[in-house]
PDB file of C-alpha atoms in Angstrom:
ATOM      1  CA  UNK A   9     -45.466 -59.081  36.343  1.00  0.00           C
ATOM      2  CA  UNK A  10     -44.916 -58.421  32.606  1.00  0.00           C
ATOM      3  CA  UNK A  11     -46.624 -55.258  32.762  1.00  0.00           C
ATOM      4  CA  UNK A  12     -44.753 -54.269  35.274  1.00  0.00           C
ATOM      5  CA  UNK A  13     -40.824 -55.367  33.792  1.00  0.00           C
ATOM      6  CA  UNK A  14     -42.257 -53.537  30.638  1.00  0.00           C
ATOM      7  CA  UNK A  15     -43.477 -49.879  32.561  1.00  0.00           C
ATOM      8  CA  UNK A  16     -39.582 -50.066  34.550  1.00  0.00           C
ATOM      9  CA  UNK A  17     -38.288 -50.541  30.935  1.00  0.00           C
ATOM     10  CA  UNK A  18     -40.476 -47.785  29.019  1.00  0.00           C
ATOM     11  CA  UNK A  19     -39.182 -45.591  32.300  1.00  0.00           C
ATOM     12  CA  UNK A  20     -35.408 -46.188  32.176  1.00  0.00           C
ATOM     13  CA  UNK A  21     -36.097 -45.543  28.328  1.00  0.00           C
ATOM     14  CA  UNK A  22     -37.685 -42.539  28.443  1.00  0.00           C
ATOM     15  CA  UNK A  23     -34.785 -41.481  31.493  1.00  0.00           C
ATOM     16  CA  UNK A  24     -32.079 -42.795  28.851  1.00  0.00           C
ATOM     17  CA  UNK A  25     -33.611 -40.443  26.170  1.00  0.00           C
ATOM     18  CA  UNK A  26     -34.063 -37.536  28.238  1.00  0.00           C
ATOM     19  CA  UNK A  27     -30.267 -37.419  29.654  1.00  0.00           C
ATOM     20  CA  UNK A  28     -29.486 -38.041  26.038  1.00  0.00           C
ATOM     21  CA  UNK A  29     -31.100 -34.844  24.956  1.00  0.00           C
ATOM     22  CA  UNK A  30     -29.819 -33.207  28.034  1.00  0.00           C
ATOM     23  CA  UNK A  31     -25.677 -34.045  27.246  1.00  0.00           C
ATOM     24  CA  UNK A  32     -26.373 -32.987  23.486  1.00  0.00           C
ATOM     25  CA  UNK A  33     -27.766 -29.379  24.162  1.00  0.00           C
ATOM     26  CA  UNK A  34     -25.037 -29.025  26.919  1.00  0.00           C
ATOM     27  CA  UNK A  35     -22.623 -30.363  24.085  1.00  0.00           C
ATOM     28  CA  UNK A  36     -24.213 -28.036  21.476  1.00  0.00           C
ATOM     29  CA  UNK A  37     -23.739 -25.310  23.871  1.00  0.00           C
ATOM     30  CA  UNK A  38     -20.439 -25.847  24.803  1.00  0.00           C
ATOM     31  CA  UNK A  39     -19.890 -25.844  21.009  1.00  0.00           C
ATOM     32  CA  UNK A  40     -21.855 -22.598  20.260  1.00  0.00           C
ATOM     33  CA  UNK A  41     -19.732 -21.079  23.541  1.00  0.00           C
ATOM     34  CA  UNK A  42     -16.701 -22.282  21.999  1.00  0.00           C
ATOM     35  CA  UNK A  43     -17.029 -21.104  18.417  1.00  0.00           C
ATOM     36  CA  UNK A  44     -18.196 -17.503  19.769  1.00  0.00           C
ATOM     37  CA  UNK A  45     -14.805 -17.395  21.396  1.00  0.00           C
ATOM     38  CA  UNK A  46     -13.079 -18.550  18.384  1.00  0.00           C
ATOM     39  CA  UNK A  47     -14.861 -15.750  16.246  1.00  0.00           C
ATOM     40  CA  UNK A  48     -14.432 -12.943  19.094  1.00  0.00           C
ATOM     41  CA  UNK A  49     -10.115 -13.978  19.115  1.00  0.00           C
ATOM     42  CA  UNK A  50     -10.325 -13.907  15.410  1.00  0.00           C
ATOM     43  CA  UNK A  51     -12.683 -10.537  14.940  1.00  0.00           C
ATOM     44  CA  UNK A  52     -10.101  -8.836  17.550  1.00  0.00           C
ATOM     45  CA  UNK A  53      -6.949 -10.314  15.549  1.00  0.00           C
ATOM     46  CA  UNK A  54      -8.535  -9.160  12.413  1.00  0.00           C
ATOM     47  CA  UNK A  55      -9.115  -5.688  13.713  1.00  0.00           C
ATOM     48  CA  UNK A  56      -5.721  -5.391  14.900  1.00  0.00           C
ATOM     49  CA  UNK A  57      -4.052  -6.447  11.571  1.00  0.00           C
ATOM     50  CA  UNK A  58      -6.387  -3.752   9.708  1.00  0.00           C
ATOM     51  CA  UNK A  59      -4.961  -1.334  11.995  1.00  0.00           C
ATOM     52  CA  UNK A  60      -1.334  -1.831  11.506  1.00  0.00           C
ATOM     53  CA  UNK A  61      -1.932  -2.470   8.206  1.00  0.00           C
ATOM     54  CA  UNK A  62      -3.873   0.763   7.749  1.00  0.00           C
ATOM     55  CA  UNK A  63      -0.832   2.321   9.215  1.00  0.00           C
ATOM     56  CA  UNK A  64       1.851   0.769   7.006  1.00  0.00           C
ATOM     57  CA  UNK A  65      -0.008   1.851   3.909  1.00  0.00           C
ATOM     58  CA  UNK A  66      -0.592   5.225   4.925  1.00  0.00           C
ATOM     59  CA  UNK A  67       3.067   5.685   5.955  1.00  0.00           C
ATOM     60  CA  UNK A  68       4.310   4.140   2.678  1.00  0.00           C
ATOM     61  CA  UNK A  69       2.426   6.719   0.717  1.00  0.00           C
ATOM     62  CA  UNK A  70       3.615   9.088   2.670  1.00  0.00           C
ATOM     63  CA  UNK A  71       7.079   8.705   2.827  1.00  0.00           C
ATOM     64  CA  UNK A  72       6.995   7.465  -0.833  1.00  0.00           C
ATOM     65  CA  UNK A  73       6.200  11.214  -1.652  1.00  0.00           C
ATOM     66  CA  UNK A  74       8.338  13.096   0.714  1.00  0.00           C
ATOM     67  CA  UNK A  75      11.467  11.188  -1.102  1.00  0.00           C
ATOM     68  CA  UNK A  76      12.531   8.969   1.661  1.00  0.00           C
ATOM     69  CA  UNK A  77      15.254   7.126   1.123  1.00  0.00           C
ATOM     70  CA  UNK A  78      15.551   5.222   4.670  1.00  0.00           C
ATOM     71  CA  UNK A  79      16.694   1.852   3.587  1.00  0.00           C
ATOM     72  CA  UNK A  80      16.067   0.872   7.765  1.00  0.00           C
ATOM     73  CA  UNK A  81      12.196   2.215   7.128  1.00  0.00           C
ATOM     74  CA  UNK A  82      11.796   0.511   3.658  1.00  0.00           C
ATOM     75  CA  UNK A  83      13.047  -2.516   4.741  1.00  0.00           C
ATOM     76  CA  UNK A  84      10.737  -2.921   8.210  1.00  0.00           C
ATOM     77  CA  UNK A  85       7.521  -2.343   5.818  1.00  0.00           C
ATOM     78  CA  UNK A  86       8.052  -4.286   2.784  1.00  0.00           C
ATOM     79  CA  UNK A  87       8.530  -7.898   2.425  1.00  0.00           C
ATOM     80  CA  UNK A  88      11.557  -9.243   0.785  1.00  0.00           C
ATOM     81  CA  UNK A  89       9.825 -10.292  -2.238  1.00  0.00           C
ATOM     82  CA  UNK A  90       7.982  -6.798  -2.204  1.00  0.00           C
ATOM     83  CA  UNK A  91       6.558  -5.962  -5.851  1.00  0.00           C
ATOM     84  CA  UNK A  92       5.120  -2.554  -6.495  1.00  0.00           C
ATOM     85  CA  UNK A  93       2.605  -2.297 -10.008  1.00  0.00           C
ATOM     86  CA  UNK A  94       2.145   1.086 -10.808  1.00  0.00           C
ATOM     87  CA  UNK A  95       1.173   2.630 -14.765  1.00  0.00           C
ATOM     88  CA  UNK A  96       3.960   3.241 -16.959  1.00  0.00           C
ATOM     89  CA  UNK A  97       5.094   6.483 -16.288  1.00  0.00           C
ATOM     90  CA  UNK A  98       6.974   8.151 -18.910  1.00  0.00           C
ATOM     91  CA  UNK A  99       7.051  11.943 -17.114  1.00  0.00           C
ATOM     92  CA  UNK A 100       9.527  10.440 -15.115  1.00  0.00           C
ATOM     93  CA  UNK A 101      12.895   8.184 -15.438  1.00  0.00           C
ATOM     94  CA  UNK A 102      12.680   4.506 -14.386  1.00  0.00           C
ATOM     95  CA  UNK A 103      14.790   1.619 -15.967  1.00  0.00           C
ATOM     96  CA  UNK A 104      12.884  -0.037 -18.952  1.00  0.00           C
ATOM     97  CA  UNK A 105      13.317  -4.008 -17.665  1.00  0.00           C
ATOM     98  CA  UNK A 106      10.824  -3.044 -14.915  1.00  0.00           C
ATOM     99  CA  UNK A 107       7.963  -2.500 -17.781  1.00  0.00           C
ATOM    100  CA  UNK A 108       5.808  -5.602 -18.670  1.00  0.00           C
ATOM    101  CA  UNK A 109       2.534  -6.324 -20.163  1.00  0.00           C
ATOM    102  CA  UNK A 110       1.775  -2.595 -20.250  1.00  0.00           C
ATOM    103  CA  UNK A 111       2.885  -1.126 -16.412  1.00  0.00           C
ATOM    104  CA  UNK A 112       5.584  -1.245 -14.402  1.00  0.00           C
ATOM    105  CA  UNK A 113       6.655  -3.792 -11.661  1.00  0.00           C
ATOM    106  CA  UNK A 114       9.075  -2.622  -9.135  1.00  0.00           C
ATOM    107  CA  UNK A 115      10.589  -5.440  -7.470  1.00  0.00           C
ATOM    108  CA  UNK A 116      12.204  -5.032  -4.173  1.00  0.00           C
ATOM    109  CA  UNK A 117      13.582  -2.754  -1.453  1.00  0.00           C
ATOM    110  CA  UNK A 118      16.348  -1.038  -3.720  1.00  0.00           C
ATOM    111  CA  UNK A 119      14.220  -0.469  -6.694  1.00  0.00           C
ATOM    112  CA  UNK A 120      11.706   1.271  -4.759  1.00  0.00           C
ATOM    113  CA  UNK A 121      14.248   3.746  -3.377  1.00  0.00           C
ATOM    114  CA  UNK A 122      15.557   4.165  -7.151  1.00  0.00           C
ATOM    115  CA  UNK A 123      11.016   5.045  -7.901  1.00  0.00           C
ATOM    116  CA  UNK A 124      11.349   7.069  -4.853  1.00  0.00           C
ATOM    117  CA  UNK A 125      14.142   9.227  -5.743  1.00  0.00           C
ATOM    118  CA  UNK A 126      12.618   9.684  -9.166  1.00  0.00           C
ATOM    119  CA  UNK A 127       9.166  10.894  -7.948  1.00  0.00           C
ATOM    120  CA  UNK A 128      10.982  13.136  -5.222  1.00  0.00           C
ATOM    121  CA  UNK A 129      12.904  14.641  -8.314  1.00  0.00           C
ATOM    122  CA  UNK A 130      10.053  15.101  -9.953  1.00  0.00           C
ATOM    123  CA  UNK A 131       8.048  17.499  -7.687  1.00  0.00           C
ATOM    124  CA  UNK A 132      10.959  19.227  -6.890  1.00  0.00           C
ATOM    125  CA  UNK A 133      12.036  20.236 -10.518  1.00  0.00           C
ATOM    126  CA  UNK A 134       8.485  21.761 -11.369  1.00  0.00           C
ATOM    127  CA  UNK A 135       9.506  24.799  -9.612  1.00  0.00           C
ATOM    128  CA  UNK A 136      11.671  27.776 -11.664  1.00  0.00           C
ATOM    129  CA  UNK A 137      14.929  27.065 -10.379  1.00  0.00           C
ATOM    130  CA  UNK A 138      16.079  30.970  -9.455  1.00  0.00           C
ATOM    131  CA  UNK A 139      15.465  31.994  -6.185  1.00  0.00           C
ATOM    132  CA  UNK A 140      14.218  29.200  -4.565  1.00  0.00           C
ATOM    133  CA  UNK A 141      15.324  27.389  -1.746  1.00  0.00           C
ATOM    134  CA  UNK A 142      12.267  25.619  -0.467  1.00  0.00           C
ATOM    135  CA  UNK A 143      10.984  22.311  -1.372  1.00  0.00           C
ATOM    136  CA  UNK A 144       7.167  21.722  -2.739  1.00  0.00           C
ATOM    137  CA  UNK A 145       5.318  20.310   0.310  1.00  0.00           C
ATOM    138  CA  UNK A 146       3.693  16.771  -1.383  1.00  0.00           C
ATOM    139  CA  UNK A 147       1.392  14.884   0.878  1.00  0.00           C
ATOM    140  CA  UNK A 148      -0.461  11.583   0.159  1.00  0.00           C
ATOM    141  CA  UNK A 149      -3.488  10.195   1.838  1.00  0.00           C
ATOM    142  CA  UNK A 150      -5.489   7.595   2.265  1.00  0.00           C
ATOM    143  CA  UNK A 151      -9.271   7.488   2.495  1.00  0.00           C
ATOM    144  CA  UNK A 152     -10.225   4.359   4.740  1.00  0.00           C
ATOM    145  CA  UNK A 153     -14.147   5.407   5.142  1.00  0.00           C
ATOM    146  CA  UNK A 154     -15.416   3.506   1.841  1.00  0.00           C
ATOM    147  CA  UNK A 155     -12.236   0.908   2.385  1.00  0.00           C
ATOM    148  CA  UNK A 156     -12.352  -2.912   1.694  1.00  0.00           C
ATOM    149  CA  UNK A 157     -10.492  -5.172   4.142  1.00  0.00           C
ATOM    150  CA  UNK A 158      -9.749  -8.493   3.734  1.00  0.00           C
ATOM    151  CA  UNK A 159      -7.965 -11.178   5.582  1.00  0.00           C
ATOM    152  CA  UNK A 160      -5.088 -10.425   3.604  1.00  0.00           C
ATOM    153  CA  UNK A 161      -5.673  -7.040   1.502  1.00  0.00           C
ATOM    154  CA  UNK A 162      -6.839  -3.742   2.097  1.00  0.00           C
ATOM    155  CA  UNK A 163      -8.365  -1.988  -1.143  1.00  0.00           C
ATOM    156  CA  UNK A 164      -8.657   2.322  -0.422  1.00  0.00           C
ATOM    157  CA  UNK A 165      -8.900   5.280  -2.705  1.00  0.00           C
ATOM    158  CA  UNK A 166      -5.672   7.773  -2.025  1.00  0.00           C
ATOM    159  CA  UNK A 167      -5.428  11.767  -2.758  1.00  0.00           C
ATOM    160  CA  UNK A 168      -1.792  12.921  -3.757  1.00  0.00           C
ATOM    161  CA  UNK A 169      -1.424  16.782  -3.112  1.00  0.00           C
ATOM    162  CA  UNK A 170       1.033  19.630  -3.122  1.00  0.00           C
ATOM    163  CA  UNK A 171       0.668  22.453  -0.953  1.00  0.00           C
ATOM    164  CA  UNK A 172       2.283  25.252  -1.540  1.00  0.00           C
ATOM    165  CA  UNK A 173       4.031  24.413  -5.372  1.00  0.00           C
ATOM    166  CA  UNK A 174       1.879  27.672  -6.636  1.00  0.00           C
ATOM    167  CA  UNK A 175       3.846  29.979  -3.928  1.00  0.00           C
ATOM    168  CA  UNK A 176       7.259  28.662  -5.298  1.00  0.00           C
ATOM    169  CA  UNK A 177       6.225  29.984  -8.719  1.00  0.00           C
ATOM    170  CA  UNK A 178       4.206  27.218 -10.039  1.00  0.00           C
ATOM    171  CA  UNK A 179       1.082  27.667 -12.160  1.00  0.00           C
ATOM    172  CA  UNK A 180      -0.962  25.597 -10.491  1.00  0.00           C
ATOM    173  CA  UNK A 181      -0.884  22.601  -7.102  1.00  0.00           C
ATOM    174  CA  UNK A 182      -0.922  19.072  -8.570  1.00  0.00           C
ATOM    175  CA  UNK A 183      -4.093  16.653  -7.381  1.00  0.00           C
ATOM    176  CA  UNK A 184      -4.210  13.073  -8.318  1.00  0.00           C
ATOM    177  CA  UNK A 185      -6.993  10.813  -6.964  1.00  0.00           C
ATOM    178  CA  UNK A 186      -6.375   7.118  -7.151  1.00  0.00           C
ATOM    179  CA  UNK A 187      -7.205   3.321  -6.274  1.00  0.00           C
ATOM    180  CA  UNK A 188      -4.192   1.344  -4.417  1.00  0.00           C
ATOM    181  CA  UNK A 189      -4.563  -2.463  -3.611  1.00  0.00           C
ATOM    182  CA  UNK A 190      -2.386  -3.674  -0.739  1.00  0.00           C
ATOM    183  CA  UNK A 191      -1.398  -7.196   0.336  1.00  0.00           C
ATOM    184  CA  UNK A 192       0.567  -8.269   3.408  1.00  0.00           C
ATOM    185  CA  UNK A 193       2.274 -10.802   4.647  1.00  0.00           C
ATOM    186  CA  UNK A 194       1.504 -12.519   7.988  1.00  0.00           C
ATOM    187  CA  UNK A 195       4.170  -9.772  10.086  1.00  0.00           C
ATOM    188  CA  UNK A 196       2.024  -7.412   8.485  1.00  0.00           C
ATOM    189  CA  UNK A 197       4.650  -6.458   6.071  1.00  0.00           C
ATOM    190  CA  UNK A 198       3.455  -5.182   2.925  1.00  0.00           C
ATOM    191  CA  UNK A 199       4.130  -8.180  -0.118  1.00  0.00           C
ATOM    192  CA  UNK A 200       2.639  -5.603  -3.122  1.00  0.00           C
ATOM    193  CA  UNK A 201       1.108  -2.777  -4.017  1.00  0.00           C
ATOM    194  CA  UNK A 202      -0.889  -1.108  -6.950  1.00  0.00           C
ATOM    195  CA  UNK A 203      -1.504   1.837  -7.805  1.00  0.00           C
ATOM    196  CA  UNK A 204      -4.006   3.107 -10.047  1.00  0.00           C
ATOM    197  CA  UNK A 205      -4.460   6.578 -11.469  1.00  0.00           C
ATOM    198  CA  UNK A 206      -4.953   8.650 -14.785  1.00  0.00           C
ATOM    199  CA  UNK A 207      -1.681   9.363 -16.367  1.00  0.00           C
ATOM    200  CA  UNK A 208      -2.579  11.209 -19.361  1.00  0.00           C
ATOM    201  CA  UNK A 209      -4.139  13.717 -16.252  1.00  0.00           C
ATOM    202  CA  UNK A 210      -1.173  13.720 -14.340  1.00  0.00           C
ATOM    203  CA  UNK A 211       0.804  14.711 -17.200  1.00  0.00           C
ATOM    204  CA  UNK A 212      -1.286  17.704 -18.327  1.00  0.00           C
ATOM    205  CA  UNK A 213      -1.205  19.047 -14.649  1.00  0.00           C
ATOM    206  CA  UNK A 214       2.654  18.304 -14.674  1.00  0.00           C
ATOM    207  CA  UNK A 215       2.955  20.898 -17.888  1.00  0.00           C
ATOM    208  CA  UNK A 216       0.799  23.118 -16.694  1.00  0.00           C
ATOM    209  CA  UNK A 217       2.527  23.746 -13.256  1.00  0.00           C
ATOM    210  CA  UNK A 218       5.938  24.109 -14.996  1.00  0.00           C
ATOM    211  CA  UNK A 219       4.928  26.688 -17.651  1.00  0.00           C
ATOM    212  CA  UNK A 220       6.097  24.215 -20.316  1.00  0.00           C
ATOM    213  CA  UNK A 221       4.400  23.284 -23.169  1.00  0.00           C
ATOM    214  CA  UNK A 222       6.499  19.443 -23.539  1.00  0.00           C
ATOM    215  CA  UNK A 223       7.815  17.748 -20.572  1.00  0.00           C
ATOM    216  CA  UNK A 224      11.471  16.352 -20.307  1.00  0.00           C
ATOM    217  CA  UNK A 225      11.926  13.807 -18.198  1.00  0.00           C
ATOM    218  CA  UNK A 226      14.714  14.218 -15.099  1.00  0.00           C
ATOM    219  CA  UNK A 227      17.411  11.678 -15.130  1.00  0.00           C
ATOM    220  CA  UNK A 228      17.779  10.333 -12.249  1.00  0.00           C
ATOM    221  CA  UNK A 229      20.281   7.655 -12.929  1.00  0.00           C
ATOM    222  CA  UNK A 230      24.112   8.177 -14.317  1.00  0.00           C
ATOM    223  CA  UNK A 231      22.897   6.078 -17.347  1.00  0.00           C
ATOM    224  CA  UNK A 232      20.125   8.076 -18.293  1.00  0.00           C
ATOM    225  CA  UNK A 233      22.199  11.382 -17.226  1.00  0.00           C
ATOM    226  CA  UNK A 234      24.822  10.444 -19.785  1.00  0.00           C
ATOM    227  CA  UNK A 235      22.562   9.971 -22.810  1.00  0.00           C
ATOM    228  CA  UNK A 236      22.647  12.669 -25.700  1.00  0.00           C
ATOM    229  CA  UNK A 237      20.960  15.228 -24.892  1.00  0.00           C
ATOM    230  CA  UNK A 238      21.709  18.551 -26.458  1.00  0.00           C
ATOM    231  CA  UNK A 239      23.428  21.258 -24.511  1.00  0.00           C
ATOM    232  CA  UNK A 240      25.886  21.174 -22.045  1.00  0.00           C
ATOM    233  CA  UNK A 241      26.295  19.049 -19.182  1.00  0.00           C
ATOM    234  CA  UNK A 242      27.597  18.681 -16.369  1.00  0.00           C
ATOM    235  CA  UNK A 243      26.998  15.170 -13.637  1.00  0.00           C
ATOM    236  CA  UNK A 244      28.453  15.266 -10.309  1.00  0.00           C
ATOM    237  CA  UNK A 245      28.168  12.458  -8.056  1.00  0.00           C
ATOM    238  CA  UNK A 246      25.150  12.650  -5.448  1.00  0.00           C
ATOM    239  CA  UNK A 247      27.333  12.671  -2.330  1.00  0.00           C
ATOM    240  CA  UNK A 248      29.461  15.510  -0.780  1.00  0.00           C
ATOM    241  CA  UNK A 249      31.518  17.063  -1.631  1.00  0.00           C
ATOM    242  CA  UNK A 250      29.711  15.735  -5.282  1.00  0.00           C
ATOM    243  CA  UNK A 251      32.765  15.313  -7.481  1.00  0.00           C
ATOM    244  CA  UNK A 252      32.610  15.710 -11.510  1.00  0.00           C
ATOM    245  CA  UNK A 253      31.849  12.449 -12.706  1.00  0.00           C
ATOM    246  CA  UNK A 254      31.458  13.184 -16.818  1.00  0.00           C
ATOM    247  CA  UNK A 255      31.298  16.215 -18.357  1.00  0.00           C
ATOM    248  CA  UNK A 256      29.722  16.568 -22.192  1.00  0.00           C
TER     249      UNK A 256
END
């Protein structure tokens, strides 16, 4: 009888045990299931932020070149608190409180316009100013093939071009290659940006296109247009029908 009682036990043991190990693998598999679902949603999410994202920084380049000054645009790409680190760049005019620890940091929507208009005025002025009436074609690029994509950055070389500056009487087209590093925000809105290129290269191109052997720097502020410089001069305001504001 005692051999028996012990047998029904060492059965409903061993029965126990084996619908033990049967609920953990289906748990374990219900797990794995679960997690592979998880990773899919977040693999597809990622993949869809990289795109957009990829899209906002090659549109910011972009426009950044052609001199857009679309406060709407600027405003649906960049966050509020939107800083953009770039190497000082003294070929051009930009205030001097945006210059610390050796680059600059433009902060916000309206100082980017202000960069903006200052690059566009750049470009535009390397041209002889007789005779023409076309503006040098600048494009900038992006180069997504060797990229690196995080959850929250995308890190890409860029190619800045003109295209026809050598047809408007220019010596030569202006090519900068450069890093950028982007962050965004969880709308996909871009929170900073750096940009990383030679200067001392930009600036030799810059004097060579122009047929100039120094390079003045275009004011593009009524501050900086006012300060003694000699010659004649003239400042009219920006807007039609561009009254005389000071006259030197």
């Amino acid at each position: 009888e005692k051999n028996r009682a012990h047998a029904k036990r060492t059965r409903q043991r061993k029965k126990d045990y084996v619908e033990s190990l049967r609920e953990s693998l289906q748990s374990l598999s219900e797990d794995r299931d679960r997690t592979d679902r998880e990773r899919r949603v977040l693999a597809s999410r990622l993949a869809e932020a990289s795109s957009v994202r990829k899209r906002v920084l090659k549109e910011v380049l972009q426009h950044r070149v052609v001199g857009n000054l679309d406060t709407v645009f600027w405003s649906n790409v960049l966050d509020e608190n939107f800083v953009l680190v770039l190497p000082i760049t003294p070929y051009r005019s930009f205030p001097p409180i945006e210059v610390s620890d050796g680059e600059r940091r433009v902060h916000g929507v309206n100082a980017v316009l202000m960069d903006v208009a200052s690059l566009y005025v750049l470009f535009q002025t390397l041209k002889p100013t007789y005779g023409n009436d076309k503006n040098i074609d600048v494009r900038c690029v992006c180069d997504f093939s060797t990229a690196i994509l995080t959850q929250e950055s995308i890190m890409a070389r860029w190619e800045l071009r003109t295209a026809n500056a050598m047809s408007l009487g220019c010596f030569n087209e202006i090519v900068v290659h450069g890093m950028s590093k982007a962050t965004f925000s969880v709308t996909n809105k871009l929170t900073s940006l750096e940009l990383m290129f030679d200067v001392m290269s930009l600036m030799q191109q810059l004097r060579r296109s122009s047929h100039r052997s120094d390079f003045s720097i275009i004011p593009n502020t009524y501050q900086l247009a006012q300060e003694s410089i000699p010659g004649a001069r003239v400042i009219t305001d920006s807007v039609a029908p561009y009254p005389i504001l000071y006259v030197s």
